[in-house]
Coordinates of C-alpha atoms in Angstrom, one line a residue:
X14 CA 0.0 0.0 0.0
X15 CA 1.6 3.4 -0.8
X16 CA 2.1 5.9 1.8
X17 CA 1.7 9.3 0.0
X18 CA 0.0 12.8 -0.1
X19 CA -3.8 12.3 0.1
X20 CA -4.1 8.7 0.8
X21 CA -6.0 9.0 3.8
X22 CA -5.9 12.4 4.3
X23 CA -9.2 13.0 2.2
X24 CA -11.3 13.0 4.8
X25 CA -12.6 16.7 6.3
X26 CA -15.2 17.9 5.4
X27 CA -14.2 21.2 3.2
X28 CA -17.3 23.4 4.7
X29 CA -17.3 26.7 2.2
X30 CA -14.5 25.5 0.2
X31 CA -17.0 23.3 -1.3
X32 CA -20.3 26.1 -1.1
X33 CA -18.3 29.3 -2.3
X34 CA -18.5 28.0 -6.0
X35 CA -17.3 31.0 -7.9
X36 CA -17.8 30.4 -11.5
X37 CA -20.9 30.7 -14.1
X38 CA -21.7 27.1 -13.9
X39 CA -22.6 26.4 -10.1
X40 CA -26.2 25.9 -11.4
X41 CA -25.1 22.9 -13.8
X42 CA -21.9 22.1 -11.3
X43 CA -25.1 21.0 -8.7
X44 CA -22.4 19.7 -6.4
X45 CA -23.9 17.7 -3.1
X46 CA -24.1 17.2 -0.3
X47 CA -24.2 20.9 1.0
X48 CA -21.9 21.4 3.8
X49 CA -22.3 24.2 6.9
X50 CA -18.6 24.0 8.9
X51 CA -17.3 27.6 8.2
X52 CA -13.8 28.1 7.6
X53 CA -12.4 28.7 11.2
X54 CA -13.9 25.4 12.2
X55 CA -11.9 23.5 9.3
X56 CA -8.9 25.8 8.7
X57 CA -8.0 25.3 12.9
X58 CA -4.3 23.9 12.5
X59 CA -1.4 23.3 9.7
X60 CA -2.8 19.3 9.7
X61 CA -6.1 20.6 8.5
X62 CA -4.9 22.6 5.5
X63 CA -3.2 19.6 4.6
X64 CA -5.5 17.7 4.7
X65 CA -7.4 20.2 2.6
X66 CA -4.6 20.5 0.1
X67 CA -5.1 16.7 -0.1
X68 CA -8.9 17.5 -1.7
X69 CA -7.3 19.8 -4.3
X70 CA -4.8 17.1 -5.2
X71 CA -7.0 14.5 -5.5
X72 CA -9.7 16.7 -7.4
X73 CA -7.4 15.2 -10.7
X74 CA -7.9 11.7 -9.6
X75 CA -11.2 11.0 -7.4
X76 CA -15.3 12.4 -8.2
X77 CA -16.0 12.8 -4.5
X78 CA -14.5 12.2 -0.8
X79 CA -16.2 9.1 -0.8
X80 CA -14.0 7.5 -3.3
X81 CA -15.6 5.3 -6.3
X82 CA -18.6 4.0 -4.4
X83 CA -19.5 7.4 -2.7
X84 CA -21.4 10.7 -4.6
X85 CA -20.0 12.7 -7.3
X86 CA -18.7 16.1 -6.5
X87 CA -20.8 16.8 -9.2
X88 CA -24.3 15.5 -10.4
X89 CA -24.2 16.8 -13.8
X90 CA -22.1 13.4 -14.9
X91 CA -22.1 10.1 -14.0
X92 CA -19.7 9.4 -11.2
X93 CA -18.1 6.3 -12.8
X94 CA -17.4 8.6 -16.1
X95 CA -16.5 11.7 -14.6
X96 CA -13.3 12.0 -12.9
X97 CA -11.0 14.5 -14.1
X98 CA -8.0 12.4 -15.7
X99 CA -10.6 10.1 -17.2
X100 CA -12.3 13.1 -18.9
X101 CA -9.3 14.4 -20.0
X102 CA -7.4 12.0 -21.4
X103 CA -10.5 11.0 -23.5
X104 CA -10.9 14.5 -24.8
X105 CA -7.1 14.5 -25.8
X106 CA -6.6 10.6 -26.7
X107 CA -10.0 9.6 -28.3
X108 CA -9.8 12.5 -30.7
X109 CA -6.7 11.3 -32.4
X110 CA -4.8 8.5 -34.3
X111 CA -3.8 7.3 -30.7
X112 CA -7.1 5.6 -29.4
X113 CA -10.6 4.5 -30.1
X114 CA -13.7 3.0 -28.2
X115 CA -16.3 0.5 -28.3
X116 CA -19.1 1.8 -25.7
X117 CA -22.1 3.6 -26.6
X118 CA -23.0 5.9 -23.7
X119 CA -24.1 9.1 -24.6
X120 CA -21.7 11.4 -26.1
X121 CA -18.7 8.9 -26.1
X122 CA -18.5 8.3 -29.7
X123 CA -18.5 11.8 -30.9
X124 CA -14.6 12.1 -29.6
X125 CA -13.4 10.0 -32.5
X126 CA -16.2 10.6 -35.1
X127 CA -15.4 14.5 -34.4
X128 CA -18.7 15.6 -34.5
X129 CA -19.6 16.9 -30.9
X130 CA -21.3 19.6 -30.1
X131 CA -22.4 22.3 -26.9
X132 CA -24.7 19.7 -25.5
X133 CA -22.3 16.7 -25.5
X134 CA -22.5 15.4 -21.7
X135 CA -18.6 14.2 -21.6
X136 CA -17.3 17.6 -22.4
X137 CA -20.1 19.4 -20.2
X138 CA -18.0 17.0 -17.2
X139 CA -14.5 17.9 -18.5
X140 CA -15.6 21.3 -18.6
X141 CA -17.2 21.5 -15.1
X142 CA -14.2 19.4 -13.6
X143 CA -11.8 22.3 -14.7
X144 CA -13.8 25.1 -13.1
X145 CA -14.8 23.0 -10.0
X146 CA -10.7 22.5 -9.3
X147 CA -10.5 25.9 -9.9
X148 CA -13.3 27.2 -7.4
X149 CA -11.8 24.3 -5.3
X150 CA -8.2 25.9 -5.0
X151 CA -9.5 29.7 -4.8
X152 CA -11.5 29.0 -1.5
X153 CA -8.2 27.1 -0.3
X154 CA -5.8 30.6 -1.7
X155 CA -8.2 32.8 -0.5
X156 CA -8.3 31.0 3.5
X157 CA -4.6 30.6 3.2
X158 CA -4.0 34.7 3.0
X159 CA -1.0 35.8 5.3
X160 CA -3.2 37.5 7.4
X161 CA -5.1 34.2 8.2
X162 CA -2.3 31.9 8.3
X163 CA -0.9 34.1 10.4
X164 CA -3.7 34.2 12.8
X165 CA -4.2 30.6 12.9
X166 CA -0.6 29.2 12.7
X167 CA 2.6 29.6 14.3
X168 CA 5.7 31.5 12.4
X169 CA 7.2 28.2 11.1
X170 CA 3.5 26.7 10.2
X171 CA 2.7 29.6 8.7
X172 CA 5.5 29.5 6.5
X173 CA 4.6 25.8 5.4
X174 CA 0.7 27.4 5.2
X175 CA 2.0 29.5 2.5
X176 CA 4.1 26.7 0.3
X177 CA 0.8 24.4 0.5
X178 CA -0.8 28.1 -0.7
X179 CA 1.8 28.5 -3.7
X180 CA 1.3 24.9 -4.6
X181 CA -3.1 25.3 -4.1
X182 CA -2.1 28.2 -7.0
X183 CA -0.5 25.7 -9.3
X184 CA -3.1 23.4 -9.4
X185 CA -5.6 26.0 -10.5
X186 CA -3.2 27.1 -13.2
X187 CA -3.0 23.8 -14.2
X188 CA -6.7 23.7 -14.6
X189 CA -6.7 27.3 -16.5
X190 CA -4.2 25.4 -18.9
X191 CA -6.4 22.7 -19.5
X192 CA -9.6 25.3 -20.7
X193 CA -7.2 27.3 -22.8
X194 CA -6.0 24.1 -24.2
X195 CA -9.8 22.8 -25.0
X196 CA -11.7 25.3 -24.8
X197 CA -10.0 28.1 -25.6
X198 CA -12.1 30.9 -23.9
X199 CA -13.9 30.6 -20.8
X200 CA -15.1 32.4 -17.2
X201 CA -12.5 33.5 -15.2
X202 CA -12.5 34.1 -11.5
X203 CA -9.8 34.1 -8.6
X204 CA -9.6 34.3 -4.7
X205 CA -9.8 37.7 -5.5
X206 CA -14.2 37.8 -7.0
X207 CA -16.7 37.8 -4.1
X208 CA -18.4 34.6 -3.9
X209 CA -21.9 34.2 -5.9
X210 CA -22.3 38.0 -6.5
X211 CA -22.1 37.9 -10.1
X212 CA -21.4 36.1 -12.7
X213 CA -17.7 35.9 -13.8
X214 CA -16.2 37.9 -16.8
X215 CA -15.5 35.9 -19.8
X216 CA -11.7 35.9 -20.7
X217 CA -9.9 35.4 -24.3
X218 CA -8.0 32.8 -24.6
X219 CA -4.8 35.3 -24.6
X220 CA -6.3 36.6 -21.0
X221 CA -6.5 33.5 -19.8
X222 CA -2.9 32.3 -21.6
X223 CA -1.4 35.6 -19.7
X224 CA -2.4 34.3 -16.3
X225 CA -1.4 31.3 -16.1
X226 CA 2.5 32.8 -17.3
X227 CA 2.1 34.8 -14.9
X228 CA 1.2 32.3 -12.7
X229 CA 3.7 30.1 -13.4
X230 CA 6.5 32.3 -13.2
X231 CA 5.9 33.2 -10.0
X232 CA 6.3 29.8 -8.7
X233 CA 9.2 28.9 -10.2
X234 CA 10.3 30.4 -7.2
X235 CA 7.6 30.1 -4.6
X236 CA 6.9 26.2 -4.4
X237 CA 9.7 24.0 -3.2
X238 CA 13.1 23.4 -4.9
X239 CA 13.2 20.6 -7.5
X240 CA 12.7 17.2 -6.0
X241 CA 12.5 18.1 -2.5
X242 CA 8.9 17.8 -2.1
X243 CA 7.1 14.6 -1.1
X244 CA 6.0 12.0 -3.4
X245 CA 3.3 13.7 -5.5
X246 CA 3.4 17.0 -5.0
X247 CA 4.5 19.6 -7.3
X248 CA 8.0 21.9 -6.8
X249 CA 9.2 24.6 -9.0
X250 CA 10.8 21.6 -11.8
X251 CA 6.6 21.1 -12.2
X252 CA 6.1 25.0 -12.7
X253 CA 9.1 25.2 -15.3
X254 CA 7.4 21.7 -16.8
X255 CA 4.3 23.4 -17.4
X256 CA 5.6 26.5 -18.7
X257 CA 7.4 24.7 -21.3
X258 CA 4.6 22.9 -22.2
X259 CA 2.4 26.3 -22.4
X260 CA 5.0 27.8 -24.3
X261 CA 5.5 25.2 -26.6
X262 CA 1.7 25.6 -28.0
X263 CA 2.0 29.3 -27.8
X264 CA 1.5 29.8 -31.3
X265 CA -2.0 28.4 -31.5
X266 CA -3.2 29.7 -28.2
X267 CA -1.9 33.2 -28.9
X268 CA -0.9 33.1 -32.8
X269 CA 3.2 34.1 -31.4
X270 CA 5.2 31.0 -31.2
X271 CA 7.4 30.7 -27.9
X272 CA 9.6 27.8 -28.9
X273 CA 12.9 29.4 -27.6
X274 CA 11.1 30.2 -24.2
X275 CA 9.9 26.4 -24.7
X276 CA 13.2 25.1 -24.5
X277 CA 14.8 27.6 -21.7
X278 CA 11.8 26.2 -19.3
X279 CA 12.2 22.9 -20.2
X280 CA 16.2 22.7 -19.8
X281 CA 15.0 24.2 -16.5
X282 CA 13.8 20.7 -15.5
X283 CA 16.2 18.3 -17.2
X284 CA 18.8 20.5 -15.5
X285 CA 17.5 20.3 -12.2
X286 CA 18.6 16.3 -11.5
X287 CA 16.3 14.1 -12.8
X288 CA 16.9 11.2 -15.0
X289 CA 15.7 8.5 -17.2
X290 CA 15.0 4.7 -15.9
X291 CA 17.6 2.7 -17.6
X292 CA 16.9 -0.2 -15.7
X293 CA 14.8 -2.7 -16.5
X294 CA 13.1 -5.3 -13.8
X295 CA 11.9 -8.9 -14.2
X296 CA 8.2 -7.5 -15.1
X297 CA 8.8 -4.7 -17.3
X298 CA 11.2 -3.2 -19.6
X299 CA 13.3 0.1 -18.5
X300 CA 10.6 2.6 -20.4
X301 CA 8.0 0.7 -19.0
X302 CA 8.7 1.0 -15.0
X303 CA 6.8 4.2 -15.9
X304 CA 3.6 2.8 -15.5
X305 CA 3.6 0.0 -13.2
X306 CA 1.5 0.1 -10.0
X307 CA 5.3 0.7 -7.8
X308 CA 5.8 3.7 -9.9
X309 CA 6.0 5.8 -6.7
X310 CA 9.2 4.1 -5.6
X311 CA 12.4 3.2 -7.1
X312 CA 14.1 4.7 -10.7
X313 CA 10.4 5.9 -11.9
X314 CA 10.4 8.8 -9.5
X315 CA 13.7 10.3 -11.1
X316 CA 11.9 10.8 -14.3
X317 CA 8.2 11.1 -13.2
X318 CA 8.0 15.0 -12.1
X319 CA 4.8 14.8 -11.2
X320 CA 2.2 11.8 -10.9
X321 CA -1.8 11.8 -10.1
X322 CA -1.8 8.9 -7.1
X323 CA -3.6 5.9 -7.2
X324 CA -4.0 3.1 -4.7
X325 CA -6.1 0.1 -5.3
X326 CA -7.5 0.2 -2.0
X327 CA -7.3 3.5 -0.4
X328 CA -7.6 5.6 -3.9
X329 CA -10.6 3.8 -5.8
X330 CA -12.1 5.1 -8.5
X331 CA -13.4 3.9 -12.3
X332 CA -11.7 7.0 -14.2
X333 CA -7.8 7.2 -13.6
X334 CA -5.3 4.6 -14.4
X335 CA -7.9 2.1 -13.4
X336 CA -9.6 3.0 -16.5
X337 CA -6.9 3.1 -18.3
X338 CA -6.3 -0.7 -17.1
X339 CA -9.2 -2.5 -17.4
X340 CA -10.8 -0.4 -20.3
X341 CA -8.2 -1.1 -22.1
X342 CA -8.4 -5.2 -21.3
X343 CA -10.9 -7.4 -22.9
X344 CA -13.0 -9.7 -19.9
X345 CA -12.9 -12.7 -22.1
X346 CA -8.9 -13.3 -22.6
X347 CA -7.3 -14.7 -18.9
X348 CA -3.7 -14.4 -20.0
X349 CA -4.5 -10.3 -21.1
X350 CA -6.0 -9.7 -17.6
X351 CA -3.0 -11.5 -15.6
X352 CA -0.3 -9.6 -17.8
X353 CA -2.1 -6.6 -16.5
X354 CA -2.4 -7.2 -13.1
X355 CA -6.3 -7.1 -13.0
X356 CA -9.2 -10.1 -12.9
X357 CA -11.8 -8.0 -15.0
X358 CA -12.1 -6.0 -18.6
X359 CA -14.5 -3.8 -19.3
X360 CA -14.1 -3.9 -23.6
X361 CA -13.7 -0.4 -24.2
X362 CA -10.2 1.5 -25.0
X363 CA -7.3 0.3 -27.9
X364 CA -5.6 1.8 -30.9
X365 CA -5.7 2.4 -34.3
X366 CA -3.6 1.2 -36.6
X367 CA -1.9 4.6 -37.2
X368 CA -0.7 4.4 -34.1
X369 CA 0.9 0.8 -34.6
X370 CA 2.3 1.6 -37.6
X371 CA 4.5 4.5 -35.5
X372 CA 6.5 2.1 -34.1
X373 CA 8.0 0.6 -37.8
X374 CA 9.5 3.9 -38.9
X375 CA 12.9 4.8 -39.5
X376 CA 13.2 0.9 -39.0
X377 CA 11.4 0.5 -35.9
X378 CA 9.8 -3.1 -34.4
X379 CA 7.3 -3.1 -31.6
X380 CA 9.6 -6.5 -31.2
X381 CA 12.7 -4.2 -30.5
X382 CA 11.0 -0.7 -29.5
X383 CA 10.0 -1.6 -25.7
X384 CA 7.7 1.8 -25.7
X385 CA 5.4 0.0 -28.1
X386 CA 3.4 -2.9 -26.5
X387 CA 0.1 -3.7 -27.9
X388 CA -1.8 -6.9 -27.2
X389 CA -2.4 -9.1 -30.6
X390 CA -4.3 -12.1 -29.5
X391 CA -7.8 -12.1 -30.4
X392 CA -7.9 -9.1 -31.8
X393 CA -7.1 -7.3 -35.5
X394 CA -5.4 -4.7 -36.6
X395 CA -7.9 -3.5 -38.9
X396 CA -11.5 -1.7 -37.5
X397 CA -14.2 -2.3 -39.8
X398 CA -16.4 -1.2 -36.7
X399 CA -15.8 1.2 -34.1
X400 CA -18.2 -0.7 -31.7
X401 CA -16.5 -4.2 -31.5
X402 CA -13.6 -4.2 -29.2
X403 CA -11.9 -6.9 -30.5
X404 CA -11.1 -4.8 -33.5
X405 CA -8.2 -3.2 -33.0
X406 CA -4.9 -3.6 -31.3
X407 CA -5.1 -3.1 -27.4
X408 CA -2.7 -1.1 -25.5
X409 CA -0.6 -2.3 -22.7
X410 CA 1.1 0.7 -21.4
X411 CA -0.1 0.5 -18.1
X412 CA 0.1 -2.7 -15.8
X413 CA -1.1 -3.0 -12.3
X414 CA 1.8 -5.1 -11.2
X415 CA 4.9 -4.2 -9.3
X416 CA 8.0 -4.4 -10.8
X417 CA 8.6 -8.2 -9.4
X418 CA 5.6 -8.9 -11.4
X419 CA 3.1 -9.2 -8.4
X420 CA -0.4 -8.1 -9.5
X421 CA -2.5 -5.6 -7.3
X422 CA -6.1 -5.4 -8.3
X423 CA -6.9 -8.6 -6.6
X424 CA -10.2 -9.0 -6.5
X425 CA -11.0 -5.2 -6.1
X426 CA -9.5 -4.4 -9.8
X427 CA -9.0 -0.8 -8.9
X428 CA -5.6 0.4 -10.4
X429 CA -2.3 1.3 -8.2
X430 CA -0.6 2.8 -10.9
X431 CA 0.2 6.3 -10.8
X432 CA -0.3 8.6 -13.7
X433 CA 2.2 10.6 -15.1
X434 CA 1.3 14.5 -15.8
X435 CA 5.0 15.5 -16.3
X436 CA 7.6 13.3 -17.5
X437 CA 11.2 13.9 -18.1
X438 CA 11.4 12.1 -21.6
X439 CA 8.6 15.0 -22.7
X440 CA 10.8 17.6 -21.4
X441 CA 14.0 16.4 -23.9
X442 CA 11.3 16.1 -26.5
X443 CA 9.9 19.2 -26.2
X444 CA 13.3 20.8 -26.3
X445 CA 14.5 18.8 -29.3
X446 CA 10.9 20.3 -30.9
X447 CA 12.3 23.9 -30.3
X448 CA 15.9 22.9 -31.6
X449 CA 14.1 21.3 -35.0
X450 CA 12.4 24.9 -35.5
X451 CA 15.7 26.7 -34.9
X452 CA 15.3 27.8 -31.1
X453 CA 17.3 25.7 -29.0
X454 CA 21.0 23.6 -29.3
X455 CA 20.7 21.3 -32.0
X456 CA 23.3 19.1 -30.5
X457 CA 22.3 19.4 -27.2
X458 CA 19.1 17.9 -28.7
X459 CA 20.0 15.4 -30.6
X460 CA 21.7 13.8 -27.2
X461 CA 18.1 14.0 -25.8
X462 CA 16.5 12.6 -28.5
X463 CA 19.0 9.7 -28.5
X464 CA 19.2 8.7 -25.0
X465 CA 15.7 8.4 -25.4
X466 CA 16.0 6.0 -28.5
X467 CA 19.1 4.4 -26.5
X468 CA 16.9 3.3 -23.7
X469 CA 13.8 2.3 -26.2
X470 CA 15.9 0.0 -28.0
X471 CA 18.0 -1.0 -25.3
X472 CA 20.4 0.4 -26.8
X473 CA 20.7 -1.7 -29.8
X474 CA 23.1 -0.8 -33.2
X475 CA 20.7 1.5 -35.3
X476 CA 19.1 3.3 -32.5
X477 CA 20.9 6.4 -32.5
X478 CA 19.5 9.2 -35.4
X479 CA 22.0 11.6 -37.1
X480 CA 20.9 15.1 -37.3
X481 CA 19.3 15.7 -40.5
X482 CA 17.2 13.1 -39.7
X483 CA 15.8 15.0 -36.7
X484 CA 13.2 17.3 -38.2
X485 CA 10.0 18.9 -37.1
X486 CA 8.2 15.5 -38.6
X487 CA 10.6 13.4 -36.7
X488 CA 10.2 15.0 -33.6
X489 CA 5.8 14.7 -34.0
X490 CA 6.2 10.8 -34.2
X491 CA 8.7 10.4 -31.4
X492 CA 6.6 12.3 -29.2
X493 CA 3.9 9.7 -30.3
X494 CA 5.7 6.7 -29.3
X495 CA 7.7 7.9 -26.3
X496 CA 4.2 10.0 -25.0
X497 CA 1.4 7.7 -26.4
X498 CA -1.6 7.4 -24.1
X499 CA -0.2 10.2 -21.9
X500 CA -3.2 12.9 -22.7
X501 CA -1.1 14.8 -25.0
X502 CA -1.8 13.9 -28.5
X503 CA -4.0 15.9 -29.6
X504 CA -2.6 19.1 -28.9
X505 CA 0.4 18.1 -30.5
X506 CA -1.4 17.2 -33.8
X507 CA -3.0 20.8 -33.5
X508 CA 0.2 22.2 -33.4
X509 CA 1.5 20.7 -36.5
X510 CA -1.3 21.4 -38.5
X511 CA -3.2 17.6 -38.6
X512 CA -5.9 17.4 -36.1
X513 CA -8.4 18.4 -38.2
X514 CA -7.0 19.0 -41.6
X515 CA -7.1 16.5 -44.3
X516 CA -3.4 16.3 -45.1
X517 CA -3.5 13.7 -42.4
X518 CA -5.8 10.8 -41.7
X519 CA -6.2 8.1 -39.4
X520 CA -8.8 5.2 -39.5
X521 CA -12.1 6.4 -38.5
X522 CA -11.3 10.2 -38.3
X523 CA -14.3 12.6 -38.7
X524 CA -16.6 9.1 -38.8
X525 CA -15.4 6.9 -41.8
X526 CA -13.3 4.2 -42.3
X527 CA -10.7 5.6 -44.3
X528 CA -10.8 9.1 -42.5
X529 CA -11.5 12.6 -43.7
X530 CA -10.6 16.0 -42.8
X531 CA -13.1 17.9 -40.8
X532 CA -14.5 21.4 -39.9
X533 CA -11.6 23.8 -38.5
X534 CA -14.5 24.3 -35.8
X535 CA -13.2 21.2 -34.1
X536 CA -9.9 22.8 -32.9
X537 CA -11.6 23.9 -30.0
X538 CA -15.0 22.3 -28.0
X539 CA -17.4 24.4 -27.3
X540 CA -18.4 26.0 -23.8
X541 CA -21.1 23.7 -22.5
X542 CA -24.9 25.4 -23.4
X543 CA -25.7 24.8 -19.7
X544 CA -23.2 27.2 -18.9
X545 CA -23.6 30.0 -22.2
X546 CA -27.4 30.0 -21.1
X547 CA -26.4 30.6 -17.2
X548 CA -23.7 33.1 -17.8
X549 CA -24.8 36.2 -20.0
X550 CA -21.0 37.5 -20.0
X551 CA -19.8 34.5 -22.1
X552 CA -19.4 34.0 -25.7
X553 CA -19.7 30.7 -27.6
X554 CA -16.6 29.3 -29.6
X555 CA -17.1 30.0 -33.6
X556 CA -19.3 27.1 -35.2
X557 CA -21.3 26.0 -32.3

């Protein structure tokens, strides 16, 4: 059982924190139960904001206190379907080339058929997951002022009160990323806006782009050093991690590329002493010690900067890397759900076969590459239909088993592996990006890029690439097999022009087999109609 952050520490009731819901959509957000502790009866000592800093971590992993069997935060989405990372990862995985699905609940097709629109209930629950961090971690900034950390804690608590403050600020910037990322434009509201006075302003996606730099900057100097945190929660190596990553998609969110700015950020964090797993273990190749369920211990936490925690028994939920496991399993094949460390498979999640194909370029062989592990028996690589799970390859990336090879879903098939949100590999990759475009070292790059490749192939003859063969189009499909499955696809495709443009197809984009381009409408998703019709300060995105 792992011993970390909010483990066991979710358990005080938040009072107001939950109640001051500052944002447009409280109406649709219809969060229960309704709590009456005020502030100074939760906020009483430095072990209470922690634990309350536990909620706001586990916001990006859990739907309620009550863990999978208790009542969603929110009632606007099923609590089974609507945990952040699960909502996320679908909006930026089931969109693209990367991954498809065979259920049929409302809504859950249109990511790969590209044909959502304002009323579609799955991005109403990402959408209302981002602001309900956000309200989340304002009530937390705005009870963790100096003024009342200093009247409730001691000089040295107080102190601590204002790093758990710093870090409460990340996490909401983190949550601002994520709407400019999918949305674009949105409400906007800090510690700062009264609480349920008005409805909030609406900001551009440029407003809400120069917040969270601003944000961000600040704490690469405010949260702890790099890696002197505890397990699973963020420092300033996390702050730099996101600012690359916000700078390396300036260009579409602002129309002014930042790739040089990209690459100083994320130096930043491959400077700052972490380092790749080289070493393999008798369950898992080197790459893949990633994303076992002992993740949080050993060589995964020098390159994992910072995880979403999950525990099979004390973190339970059906979203997360439990999704991620068992969705991506098929319940009538034994030997898939033992390799996988779980007893059940719910038939949903697995590739396309553009996504196969990634790993035989440039002379690649999922036999050689260890990043690409895809489970053949049973299934084809060919979809003729997007509803039959058996068509097409499934995807075992994650494994709930430690890295002796001891399973630990047991009979409870929940998932202990923790999630990545900021690797170290995506840090040399996004630097090498900047170095393809002509911002950053080319040959400091191309050492990235190779160590990388070095420990993919274990470092076989032919591994290495020279430099002209790292270019821009390189760089897109490395990222795709080192960062596959990691929530970050589809924003790369949008960067590169081929999310929703025809000059590049995948099977079953827009709807058909063969794939076709689609409207330019479907670079962003559209503010939920729940919340344009509660909200008259905001403006819907173009097309919907």
């Amino acid at each position: 059982m792992k011993n970390v952050l909010f483990r066991g520490l979710i358990t005080l009731t938040l009072g107001t924190a939950l109640t001051g819901l500052s944002t447009s959509c409280t109406k649709d957000l219809d969060q229960s139960p309704k709590y009456e502790l005020t502030p100074d009866k939760v906020y009483v000592d430095l072990a209470a904001y922690k634990k309350v800093l536990g909620k706001l971590y586990g916001g990006f992993a859990l739907t309620s206190l009550g863990g999978a069997s208790g009542a969603s935060d929110l009632t606007s989405i099923d609590g089974g379907t609507g945990d952040y990372l699960r909502q996320l990862w679908s909006a930026q995985e089931l969109t693209t080339d990367e991954a498809v699905v065979a259920w049929g609940d409302p809504g859950i097709q249109d990511w790969h058929n590209m044909n959502w629109n304002a009323n579609n209930p799955l991005i109403r629950g990402i959408y209302n997951r981002c602001y309900y961090e956000i309200a989340i971690c304002n009530e937390f900034i705005r009870e963790s002022s100096d003024d009342k950390l200093n009247s409730r804690l001691a000089g040295t608590e107080a102190a601590q009160g204002r790093l758990f403050r710093a870090e409460a600020r990340f996490l909401r910037a983190v949550s601002y990323s994520h709407v400019i990322d999918l949305f674009g434009n949105g409400p906007f509201v800090t510690e700062a806006d009264p609480v349920g006075i008005k409805p909030p302003p609406y900001y551009t996606r440029q407003q809400l782009y120069n917040f969270v730099e601003s944000e961000l900057l600040a704490l690469t100097t405010e949260l702890a050093p790099a890696r002197s945190n505890e397990y699973g929660r963020v420092d300033q190596a996390a702050a730099h991690g996101y600012l690359a990553r916000l700078y390396l998609n300036a260009g579409v969110y602002t129309g002014t590329p930042q790739y040089a700015k990209a690459a100083e950020q994320a130096k930043s964090v491959i400077d700052a002493g972490y380092s790749l797993v080289t070493t393999a273990s008798s369950a898992s190749s080197a790459y893949g010690r990633n994303f076992l369920a002992d993740n949080n211990v050993g060589p995964a936490t020098t390159e994992i900067i910072w995880p979403v925690m999950f525990d099979v028994t004390r973190t339970q939920t059906f979203g997360g890397t439990t999704f991620l496991v068992n969705g991506s399993t098929n319940g009538a094949s034994a030997g898939w759900q033992r390799y996988v460390g779980e007893t059940t498979g719910w038939g949903g999640i697995r590739s396309t076969r553009a996504l196969f194909d990634k790993f035989f370029l440039l002379g690649g062989d999922t036999t050689v590459d260890r990043r690409g592990r895809f489970w053949q028996v049973g299934q084809t690589v060919e979809i003729n239909d997007l509803r039959q799970f058996t068509q097409g390859l499934g995807v075992t990336k994650y494994r709930n088993v430690n890295s002796d090879g001891a399973a630990q879903g047991g009979a409870l098939n929940f998932s202990s592996v923790d999630f990545p949100m900021l690797r170290l590999s995506d840090m040399m990759l996004i630097y090498a990006e900047a170095a393809a475009r002509g911002n950053a070292n080319r040959a400091t790059a191309l050492g990235y890029v190779n160590q990388i490749r070095a420990r993919a192939f274990n470092n076989a003859p032919g591994s290495a690439i020279s430099d002209a063969q790292m270019t821009t189009d390189f760089i897109l499909d490395e990222r795709c097999r080192e960062l596959h499955w990691e929530g970050l696809r589809r924003s790369d495709l949008i960067r590169y022009g081929r999310f929703v443009e025809s000059t590049y197809l995948w099977p079953w984009k827009g709807g058909v087999a063969a794939g076709r381009g689609v409207d330019a409408r479907y670079l962003l998703f559209p503010i939920p109609l729940s919340d344009i019709t509660a909200n008259p300060n905001l403006q819907q995105n173009p097309g919907y």
